[in-house]
PDB file of C-alpha atoms and ligand atoms in Angstrom:
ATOM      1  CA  UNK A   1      -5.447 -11.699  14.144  1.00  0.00           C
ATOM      2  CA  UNK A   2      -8.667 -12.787  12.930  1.00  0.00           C
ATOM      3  CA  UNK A   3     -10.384  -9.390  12.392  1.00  0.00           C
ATOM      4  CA  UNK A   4      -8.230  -5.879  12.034  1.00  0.00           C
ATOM      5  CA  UNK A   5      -9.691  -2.854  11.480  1.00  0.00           C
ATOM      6  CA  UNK A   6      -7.280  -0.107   9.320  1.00  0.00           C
ATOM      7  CA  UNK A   7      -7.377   3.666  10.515  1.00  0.00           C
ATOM      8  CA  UNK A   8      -4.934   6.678   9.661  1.00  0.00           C
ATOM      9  CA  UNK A   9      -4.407   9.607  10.954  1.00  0.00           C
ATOM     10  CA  UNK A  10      -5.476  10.666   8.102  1.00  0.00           C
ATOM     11  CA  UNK A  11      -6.581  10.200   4.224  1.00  0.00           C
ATOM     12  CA  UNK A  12      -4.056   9.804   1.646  1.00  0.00           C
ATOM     13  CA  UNK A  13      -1.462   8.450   4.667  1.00  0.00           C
ATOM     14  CA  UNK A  14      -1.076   4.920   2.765  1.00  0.00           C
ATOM     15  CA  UNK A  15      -3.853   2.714   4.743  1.00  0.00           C
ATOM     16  CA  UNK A  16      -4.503   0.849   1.314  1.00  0.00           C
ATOM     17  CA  UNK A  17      -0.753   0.241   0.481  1.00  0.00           C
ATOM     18  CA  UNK A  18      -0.520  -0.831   4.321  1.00  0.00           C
ATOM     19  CA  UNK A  19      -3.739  -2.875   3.959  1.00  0.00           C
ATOM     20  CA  UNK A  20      -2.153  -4.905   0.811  1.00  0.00           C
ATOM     21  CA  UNK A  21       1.010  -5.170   2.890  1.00  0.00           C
ATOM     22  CA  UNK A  22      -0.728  -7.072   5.563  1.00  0.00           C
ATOM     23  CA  UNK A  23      -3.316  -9.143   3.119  1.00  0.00           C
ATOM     24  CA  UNK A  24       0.235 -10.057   1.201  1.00  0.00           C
ATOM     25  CA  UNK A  25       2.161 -11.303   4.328  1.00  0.00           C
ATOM     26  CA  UNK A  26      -1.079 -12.880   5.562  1.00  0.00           C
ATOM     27  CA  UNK A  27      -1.416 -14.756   1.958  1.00  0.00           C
ATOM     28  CA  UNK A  28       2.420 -15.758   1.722  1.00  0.00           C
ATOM     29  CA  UNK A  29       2.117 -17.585   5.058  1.00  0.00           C
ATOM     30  CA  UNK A  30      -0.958 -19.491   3.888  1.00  0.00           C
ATOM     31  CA  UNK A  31      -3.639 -17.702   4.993  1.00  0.00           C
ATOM     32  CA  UNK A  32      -7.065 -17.121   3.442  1.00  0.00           C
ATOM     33  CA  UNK A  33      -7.602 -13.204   3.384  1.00  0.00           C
ATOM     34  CA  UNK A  34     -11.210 -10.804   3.128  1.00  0.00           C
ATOM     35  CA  UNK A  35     -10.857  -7.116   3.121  1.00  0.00           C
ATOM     36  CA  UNK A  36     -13.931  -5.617   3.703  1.00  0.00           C
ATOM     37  CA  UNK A  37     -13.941  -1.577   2.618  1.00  0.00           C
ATOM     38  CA  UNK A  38     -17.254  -0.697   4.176  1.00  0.00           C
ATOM     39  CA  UNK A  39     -17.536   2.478   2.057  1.00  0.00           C
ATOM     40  CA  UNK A  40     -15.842   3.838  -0.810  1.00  0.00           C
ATOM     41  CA  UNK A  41     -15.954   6.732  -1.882  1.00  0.00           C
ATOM     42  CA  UNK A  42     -14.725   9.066  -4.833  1.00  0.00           C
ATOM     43  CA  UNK A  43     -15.478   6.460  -7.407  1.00  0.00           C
ATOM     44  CA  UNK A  44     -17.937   5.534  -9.959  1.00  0.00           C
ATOM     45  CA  UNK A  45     -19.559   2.134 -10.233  1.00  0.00           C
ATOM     46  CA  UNK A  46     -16.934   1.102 -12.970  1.00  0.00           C
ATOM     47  CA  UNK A  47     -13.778   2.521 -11.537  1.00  0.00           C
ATOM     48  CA  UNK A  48     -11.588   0.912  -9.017  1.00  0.00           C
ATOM     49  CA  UNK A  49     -11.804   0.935  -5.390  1.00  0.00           C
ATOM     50  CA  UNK A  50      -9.284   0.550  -2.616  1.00  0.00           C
ATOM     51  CA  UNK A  51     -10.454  -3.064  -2.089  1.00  0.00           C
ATOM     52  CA  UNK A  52      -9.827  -3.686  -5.585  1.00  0.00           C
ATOM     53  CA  UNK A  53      -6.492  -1.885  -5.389  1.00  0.00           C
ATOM     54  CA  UNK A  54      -5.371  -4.343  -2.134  1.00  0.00           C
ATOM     55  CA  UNK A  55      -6.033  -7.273  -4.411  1.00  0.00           C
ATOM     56  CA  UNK A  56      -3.462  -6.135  -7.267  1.00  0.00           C
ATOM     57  CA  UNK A  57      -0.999  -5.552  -4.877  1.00  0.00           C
ATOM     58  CA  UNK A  58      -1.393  -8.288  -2.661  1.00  0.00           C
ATOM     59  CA  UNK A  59      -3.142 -11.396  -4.530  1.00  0.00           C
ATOM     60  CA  UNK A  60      -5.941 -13.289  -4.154  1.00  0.00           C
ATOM     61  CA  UNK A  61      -8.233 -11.919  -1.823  1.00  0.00           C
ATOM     62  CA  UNK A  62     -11.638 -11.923  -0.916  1.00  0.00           C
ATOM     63  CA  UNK A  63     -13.059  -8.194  -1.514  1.00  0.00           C
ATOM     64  CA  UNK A  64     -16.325  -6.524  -0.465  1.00  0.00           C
ATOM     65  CA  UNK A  65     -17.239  -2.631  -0.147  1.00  0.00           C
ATOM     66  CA  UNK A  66     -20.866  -2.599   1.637  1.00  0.00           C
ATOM     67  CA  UNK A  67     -21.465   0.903  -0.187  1.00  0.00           C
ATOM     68  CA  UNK A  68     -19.911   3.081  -2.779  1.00  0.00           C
ATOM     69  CA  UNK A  69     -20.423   6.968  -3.214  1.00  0.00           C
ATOM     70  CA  UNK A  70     -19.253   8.854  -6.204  1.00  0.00           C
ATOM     71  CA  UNK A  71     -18.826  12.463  -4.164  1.00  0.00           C
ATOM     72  CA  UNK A  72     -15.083  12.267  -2.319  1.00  0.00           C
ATOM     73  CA  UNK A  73     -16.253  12.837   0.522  1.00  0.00           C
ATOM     74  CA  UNK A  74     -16.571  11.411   4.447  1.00  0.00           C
ATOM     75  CA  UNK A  75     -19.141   8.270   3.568  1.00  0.00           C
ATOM     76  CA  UNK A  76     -22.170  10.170   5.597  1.00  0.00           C
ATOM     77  CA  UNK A  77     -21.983  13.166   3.582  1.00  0.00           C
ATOM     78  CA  UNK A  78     -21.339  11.645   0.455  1.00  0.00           C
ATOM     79  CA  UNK A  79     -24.299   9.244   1.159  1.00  0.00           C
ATOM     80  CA  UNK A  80     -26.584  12.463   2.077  1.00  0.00           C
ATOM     81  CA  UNK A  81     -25.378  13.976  -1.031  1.00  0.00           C
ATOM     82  CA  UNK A  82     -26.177  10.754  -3.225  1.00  0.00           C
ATOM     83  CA  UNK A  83     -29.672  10.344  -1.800  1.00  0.00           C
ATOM     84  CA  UNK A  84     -28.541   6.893  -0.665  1.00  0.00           C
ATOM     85  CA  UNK A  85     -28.328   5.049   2.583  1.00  0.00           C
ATOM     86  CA  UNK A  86     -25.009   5.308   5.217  1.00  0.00           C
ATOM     87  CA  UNK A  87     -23.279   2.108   5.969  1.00  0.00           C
ATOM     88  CA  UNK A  88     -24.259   1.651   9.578  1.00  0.00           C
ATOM     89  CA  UNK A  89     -21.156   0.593  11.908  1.00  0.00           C
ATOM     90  CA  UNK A  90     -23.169  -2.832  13.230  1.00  0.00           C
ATOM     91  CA  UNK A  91     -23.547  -3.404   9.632  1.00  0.00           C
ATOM     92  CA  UNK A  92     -19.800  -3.390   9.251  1.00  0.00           C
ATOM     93  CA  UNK A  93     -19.179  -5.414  12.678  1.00  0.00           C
ATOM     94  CA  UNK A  94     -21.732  -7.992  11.601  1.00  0.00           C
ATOM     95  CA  UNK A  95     -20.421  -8.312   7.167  1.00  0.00           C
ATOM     96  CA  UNK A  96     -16.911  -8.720   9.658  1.00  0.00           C
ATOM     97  CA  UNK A  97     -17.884 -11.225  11.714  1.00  0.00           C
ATOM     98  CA  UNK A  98     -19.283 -12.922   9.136  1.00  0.00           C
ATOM     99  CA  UNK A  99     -16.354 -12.430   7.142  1.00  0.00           C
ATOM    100  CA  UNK A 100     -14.211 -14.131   9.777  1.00  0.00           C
ATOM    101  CA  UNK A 101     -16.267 -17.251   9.797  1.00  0.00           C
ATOM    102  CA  UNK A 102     -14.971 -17.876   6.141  1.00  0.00           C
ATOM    103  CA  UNK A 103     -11.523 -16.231   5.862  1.00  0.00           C
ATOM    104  CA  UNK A 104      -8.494 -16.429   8.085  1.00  0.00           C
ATOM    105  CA  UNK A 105      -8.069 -12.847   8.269  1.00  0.00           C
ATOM    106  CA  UNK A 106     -10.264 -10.300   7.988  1.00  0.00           C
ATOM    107  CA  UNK A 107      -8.940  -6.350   6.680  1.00  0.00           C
ATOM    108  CA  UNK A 108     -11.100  -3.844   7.230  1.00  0.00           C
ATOM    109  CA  UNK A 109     -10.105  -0.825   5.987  1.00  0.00           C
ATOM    110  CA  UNK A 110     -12.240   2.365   7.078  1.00  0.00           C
ATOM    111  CA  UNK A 111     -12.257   5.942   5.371  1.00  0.00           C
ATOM    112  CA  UNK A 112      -9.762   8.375   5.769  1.00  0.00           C
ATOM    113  CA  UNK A 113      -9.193   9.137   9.247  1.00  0.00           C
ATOM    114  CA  UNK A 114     -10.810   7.451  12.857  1.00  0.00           C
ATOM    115  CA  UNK A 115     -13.383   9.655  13.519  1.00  0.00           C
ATOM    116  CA  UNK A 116     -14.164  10.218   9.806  1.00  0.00           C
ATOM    117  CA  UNK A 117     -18.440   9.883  10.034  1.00  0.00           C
ATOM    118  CA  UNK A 118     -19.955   6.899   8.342  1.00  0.00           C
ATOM    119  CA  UNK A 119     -24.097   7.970   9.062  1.00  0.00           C
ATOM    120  CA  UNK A 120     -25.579  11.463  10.382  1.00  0.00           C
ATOM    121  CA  UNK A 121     -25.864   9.936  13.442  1.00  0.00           C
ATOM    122  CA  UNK A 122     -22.045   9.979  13.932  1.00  0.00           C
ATOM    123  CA  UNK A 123     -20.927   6.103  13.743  1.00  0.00           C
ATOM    124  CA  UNK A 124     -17.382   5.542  12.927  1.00  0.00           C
ATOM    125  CA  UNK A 125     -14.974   2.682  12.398  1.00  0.00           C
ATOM    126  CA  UNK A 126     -14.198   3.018  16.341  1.00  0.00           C
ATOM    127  CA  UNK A 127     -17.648   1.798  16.574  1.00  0.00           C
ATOM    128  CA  UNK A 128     -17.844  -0.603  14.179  1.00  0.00           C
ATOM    129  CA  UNK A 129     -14.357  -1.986  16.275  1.00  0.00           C
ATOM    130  CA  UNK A 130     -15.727  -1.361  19.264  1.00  0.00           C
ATOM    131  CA  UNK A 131     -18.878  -3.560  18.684  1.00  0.00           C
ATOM    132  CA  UNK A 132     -16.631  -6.561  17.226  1.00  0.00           C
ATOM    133  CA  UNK A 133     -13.752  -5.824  19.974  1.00  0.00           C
ATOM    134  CA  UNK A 134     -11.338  -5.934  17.000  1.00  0.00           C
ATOM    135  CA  UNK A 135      -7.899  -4.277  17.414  1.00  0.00           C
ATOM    136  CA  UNK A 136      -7.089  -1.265  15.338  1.00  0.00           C
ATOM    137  CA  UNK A 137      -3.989  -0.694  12.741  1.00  0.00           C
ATOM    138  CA  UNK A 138      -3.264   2.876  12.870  1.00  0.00           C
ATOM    139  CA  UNK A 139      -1.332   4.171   9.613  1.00  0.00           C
ATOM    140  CA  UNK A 140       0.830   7.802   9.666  1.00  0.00           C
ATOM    141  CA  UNK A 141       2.733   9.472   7.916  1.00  0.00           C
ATOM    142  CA  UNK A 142       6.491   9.918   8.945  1.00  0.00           C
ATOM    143  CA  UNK A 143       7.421  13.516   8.538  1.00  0.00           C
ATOM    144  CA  UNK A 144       6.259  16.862  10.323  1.00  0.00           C
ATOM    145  CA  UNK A 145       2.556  16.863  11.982  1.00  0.00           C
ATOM    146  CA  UNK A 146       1.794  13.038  12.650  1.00  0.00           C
ATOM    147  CA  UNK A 147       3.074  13.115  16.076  1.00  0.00           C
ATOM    148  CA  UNK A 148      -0.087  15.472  16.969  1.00  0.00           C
ATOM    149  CA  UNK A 149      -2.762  13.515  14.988  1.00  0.00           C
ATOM    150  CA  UNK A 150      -1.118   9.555  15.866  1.00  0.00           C
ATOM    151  CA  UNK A 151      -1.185  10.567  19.366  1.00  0.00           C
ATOM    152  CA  UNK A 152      -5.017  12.065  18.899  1.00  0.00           C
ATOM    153  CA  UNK A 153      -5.775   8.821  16.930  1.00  0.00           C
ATOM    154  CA  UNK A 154      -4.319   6.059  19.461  1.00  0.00           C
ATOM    155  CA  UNK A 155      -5.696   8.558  22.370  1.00  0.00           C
ATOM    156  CA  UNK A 156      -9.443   7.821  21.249  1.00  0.00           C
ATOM    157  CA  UNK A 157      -8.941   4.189  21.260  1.00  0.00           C
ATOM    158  CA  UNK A 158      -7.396   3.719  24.232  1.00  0.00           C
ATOM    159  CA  UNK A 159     -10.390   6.323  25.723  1.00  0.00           C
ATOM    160  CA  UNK A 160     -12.639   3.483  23.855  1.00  0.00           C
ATOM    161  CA  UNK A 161     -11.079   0.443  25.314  1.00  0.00           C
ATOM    162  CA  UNK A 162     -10.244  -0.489  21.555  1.00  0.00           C
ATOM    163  CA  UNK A 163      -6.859  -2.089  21.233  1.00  0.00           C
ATOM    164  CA  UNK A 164      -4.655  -0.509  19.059  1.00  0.00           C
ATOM    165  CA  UNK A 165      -2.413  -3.451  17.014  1.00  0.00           C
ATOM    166  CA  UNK A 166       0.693  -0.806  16.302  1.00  0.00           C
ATOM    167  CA  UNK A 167       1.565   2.224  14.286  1.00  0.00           C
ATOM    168  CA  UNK A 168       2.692   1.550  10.788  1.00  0.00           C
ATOM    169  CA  UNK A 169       4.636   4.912   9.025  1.00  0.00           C
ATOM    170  CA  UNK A 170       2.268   4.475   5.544  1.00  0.00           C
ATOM    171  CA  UNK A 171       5.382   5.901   3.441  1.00  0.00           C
ATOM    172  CA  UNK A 172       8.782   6.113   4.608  1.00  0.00           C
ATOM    173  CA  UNK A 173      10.759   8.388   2.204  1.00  0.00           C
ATOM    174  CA  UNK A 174      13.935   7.645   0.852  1.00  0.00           C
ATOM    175  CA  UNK A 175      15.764  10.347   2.196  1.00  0.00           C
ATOM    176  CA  UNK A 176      13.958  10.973   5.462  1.00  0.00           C
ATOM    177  CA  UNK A 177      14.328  14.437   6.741  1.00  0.00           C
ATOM    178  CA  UNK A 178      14.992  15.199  10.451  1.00  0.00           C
ATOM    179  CA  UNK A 179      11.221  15.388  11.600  1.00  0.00           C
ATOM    180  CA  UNK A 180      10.561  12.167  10.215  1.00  0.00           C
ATOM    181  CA  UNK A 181      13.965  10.308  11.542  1.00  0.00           C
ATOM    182  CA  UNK A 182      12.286  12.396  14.998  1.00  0.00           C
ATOM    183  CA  UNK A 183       9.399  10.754  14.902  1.00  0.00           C
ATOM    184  CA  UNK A 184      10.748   6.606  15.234  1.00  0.00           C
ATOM    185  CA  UNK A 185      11.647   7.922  18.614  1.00  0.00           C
ATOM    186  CA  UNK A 186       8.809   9.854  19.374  1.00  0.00           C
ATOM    187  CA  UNK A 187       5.763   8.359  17.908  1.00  0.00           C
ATOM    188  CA  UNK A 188       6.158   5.227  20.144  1.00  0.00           C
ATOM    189  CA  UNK A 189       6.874   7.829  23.259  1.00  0.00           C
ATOM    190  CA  UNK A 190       3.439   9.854  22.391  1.00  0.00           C
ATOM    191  CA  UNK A 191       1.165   6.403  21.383  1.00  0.00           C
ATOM    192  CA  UNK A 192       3.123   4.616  24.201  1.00  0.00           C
ATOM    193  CA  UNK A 193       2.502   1.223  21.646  1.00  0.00           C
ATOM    194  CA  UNK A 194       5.765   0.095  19.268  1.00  0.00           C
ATOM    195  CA  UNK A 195       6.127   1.103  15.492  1.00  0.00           C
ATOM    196  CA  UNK A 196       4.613  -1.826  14.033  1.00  0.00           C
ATOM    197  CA  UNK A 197       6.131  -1.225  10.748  1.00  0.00           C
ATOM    198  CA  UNK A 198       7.264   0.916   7.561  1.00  0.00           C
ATOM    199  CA  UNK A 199       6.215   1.003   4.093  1.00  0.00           C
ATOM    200  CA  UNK A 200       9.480   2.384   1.945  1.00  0.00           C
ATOM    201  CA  UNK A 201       8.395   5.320  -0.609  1.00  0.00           C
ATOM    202  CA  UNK A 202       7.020   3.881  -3.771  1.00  0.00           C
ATOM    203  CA  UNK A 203       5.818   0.125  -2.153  1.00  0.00           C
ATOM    204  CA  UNK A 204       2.741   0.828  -3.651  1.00  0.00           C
ATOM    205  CA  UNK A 205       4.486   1.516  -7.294  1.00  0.00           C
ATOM    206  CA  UNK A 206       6.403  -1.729  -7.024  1.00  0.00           C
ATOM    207  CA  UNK A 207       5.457  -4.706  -9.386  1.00  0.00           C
ATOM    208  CA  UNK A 208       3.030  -6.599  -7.753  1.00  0.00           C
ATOM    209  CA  UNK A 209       5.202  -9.527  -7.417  1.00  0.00           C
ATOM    210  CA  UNK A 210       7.861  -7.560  -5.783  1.00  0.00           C
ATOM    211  CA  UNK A 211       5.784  -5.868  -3.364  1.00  0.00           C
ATOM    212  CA  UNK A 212       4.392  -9.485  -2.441  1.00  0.00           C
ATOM    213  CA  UNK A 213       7.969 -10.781  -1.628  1.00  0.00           C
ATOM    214  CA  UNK A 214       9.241  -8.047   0.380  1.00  0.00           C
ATOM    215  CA  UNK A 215       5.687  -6.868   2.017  1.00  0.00           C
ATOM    216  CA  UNK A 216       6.639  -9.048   5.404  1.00  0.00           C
ATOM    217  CA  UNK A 217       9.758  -7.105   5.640  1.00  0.00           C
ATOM    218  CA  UNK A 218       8.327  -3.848   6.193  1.00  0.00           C
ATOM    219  CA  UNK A 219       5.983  -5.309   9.031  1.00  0.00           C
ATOM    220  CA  UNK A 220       6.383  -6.323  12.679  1.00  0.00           C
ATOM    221  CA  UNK A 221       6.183  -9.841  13.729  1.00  0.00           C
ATOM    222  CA  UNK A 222       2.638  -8.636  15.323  1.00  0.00           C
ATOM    223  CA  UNK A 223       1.926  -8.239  11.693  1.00  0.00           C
ATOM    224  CA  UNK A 224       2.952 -11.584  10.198  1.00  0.00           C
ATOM    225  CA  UNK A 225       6.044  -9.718   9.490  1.00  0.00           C
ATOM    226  CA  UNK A 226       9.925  -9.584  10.199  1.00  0.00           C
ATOM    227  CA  UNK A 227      10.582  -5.622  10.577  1.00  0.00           C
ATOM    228  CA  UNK A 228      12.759  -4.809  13.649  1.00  0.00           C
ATOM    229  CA  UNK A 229      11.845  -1.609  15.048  1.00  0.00           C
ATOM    230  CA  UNK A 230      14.952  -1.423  16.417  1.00  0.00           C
ATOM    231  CA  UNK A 231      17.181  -2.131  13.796  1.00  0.00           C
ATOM    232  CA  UNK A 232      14.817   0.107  11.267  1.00  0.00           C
ATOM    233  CA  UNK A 233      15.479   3.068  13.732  1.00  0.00           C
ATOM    234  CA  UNK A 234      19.619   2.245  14.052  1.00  0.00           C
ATOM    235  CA  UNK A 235      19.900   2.596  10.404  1.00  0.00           C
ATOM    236  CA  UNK A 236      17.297   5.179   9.706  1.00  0.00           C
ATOM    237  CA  UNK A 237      17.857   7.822  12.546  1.00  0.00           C
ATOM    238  CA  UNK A 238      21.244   7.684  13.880  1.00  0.00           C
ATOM    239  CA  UNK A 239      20.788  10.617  16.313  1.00  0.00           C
ATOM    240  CA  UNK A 240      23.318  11.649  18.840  1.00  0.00           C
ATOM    241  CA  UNK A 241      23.852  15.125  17.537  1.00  0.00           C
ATOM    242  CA  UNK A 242      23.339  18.254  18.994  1.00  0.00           C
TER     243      UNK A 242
HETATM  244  N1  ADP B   1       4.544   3.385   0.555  1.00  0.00           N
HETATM  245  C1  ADP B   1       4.001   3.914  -0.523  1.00  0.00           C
HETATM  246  N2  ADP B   1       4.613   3.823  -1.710  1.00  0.00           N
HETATM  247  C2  ADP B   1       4.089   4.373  -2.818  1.00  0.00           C
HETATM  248  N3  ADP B   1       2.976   5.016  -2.878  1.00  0.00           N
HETATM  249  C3  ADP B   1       2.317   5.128  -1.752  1.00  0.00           C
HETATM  250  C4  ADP B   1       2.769   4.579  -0.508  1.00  0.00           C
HETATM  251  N4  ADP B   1       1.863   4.871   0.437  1.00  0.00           N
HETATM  252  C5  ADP B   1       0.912   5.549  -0.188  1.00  0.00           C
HETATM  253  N5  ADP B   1       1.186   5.713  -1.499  1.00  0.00           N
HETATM  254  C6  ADP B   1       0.404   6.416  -2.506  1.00  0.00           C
HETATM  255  O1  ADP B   1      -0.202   7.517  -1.873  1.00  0.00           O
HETATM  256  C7  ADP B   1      -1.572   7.569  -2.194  1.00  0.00           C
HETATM  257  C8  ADP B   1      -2.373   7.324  -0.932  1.00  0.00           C
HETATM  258  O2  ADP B   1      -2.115   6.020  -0.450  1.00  0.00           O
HETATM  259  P1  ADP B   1      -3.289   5.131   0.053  1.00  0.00           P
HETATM  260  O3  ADP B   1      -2.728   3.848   0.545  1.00  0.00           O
HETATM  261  O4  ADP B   1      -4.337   5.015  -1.010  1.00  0.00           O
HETATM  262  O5  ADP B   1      -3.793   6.045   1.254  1.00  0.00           O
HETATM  263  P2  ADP B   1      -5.134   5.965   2.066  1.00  0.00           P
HETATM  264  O6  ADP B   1      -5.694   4.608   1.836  1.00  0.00           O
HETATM  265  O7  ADP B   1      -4.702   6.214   3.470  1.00  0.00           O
HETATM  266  O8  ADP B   1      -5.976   7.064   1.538  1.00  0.00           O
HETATM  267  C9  ADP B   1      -1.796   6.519  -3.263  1.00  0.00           C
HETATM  268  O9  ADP B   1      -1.688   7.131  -4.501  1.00  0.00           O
HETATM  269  C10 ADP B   1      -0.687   5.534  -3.037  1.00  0.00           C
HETATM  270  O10 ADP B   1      -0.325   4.868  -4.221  1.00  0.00           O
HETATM  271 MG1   MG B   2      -7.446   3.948   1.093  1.00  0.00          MG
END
């Protein structure tokens, strides 16, 4: 894992939490880490970005955004709107690459969703993964309407040749309701790839230094980690009924 690009299926879905999740794992088994957030948007020069957020959750880490935008927007329209240049997806593969050189692992965590636009001429973090032939971390959510938009998500990859790492459910609630108990069954049947992990409800909340220590169990040894698929669906969705 030298290079892994972050998707969702969506914005808001937890790829940052999930991000710091992997950079802390990464960091507690002596790793160097970069995450590279090729374009923020939303913020102001002075405020905080997601790269900035992985580093309070995780630790020391190397960050780098390649372009911020202050409009909240997907990165190509709030570049059009700020009369400043797109980030370019070979510009992301190559500050990567580059990346990878100098760090053990590289994060690279895109903009909302997969297909999410990062120039008018339509480049995308599937690109940008594409070009580097760097797997692909997809993050969902875990209740009603991620088993359309994982499947969507993983679908384009694998129609890419892009190889998707896992699933990871961004937030798994406390009191998961039957859609989202469901879905540890089915989003592994519709993505045809293994749940590569869960981030409990409020892991982003968490003191820093308790979301360092228990980040590794919430991911799949793919991911550095210790979570058991398995075991995390026995004790999460016991379903016989019906
Ligand atoms: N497991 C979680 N625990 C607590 N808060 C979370 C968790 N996942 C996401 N959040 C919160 O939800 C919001 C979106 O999460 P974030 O990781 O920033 O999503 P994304 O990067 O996909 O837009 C943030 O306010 C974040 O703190
Ligand atoms: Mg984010």
């Amino acid at each position: 894992m030298a290079i892994l690009m972050i998707t969702g299926t969506g914005t808001e879905v937890g790829k940052t939490v999930a991000t710091a999740a992997v950079a802390a794992t990464a960091l507690s088994a002596g790793r160097t880490v970069a995450v590279l957030k090729p374009a923020q948007t939303g913020v102001r020069p002075d405020e905080r970005g997601d790269a900035d957020e992985v580093a309070r959750l995780a630790g020391t880490v190397h960050t780098l955004e390649l372009a911020r935008y202050p409009d909240p927007l997907a990165p190509a329209t709030a570049a059009r709107r700020a009369g400043l240049p797109p980030v370019r997806p070979a510009e992301v593969a190559e500050t990567a690459s580059k990346l990878a050189a100098e760090y053990d692992v590289v994060l690279v965590e895109g903009a909302g969703g997969l297909l999410v636009r990062f120039d008018d001429d339509g480049g995308t973090l599937a690109d940008a993964a594409a070009v580097l032939d760097a797997p692909v971390l997809v993050v969902a959510s875990a209740g009603l309407g991620t088993l359309n938009a994982t499947e969507l998500t993983t679908r384009e990859l694998a129609r890419r040749d892009v190889h998707l790492t896992g699933v990871v459910i961004g937030s798994w609630p406390d009191s998961p309701d039957l859609a989202a108990r469901c879905n540890l069954a089915d989003l592994p049947t519709v993505t045809g790839s293994r749940l590569a992990g869960a981030l409990p409800e409020g892991a982003g909340k968490l003191p820093p230094a308790d979301f360092r220590t228990l980040a590794s169990s919430w991911l799949a040894p793919i991911l550095g980690g210790t979570w058991n698929a398995a075991e995390f669906q026995a004790r999460e969705s016991p379903l016989r009924s019906v």
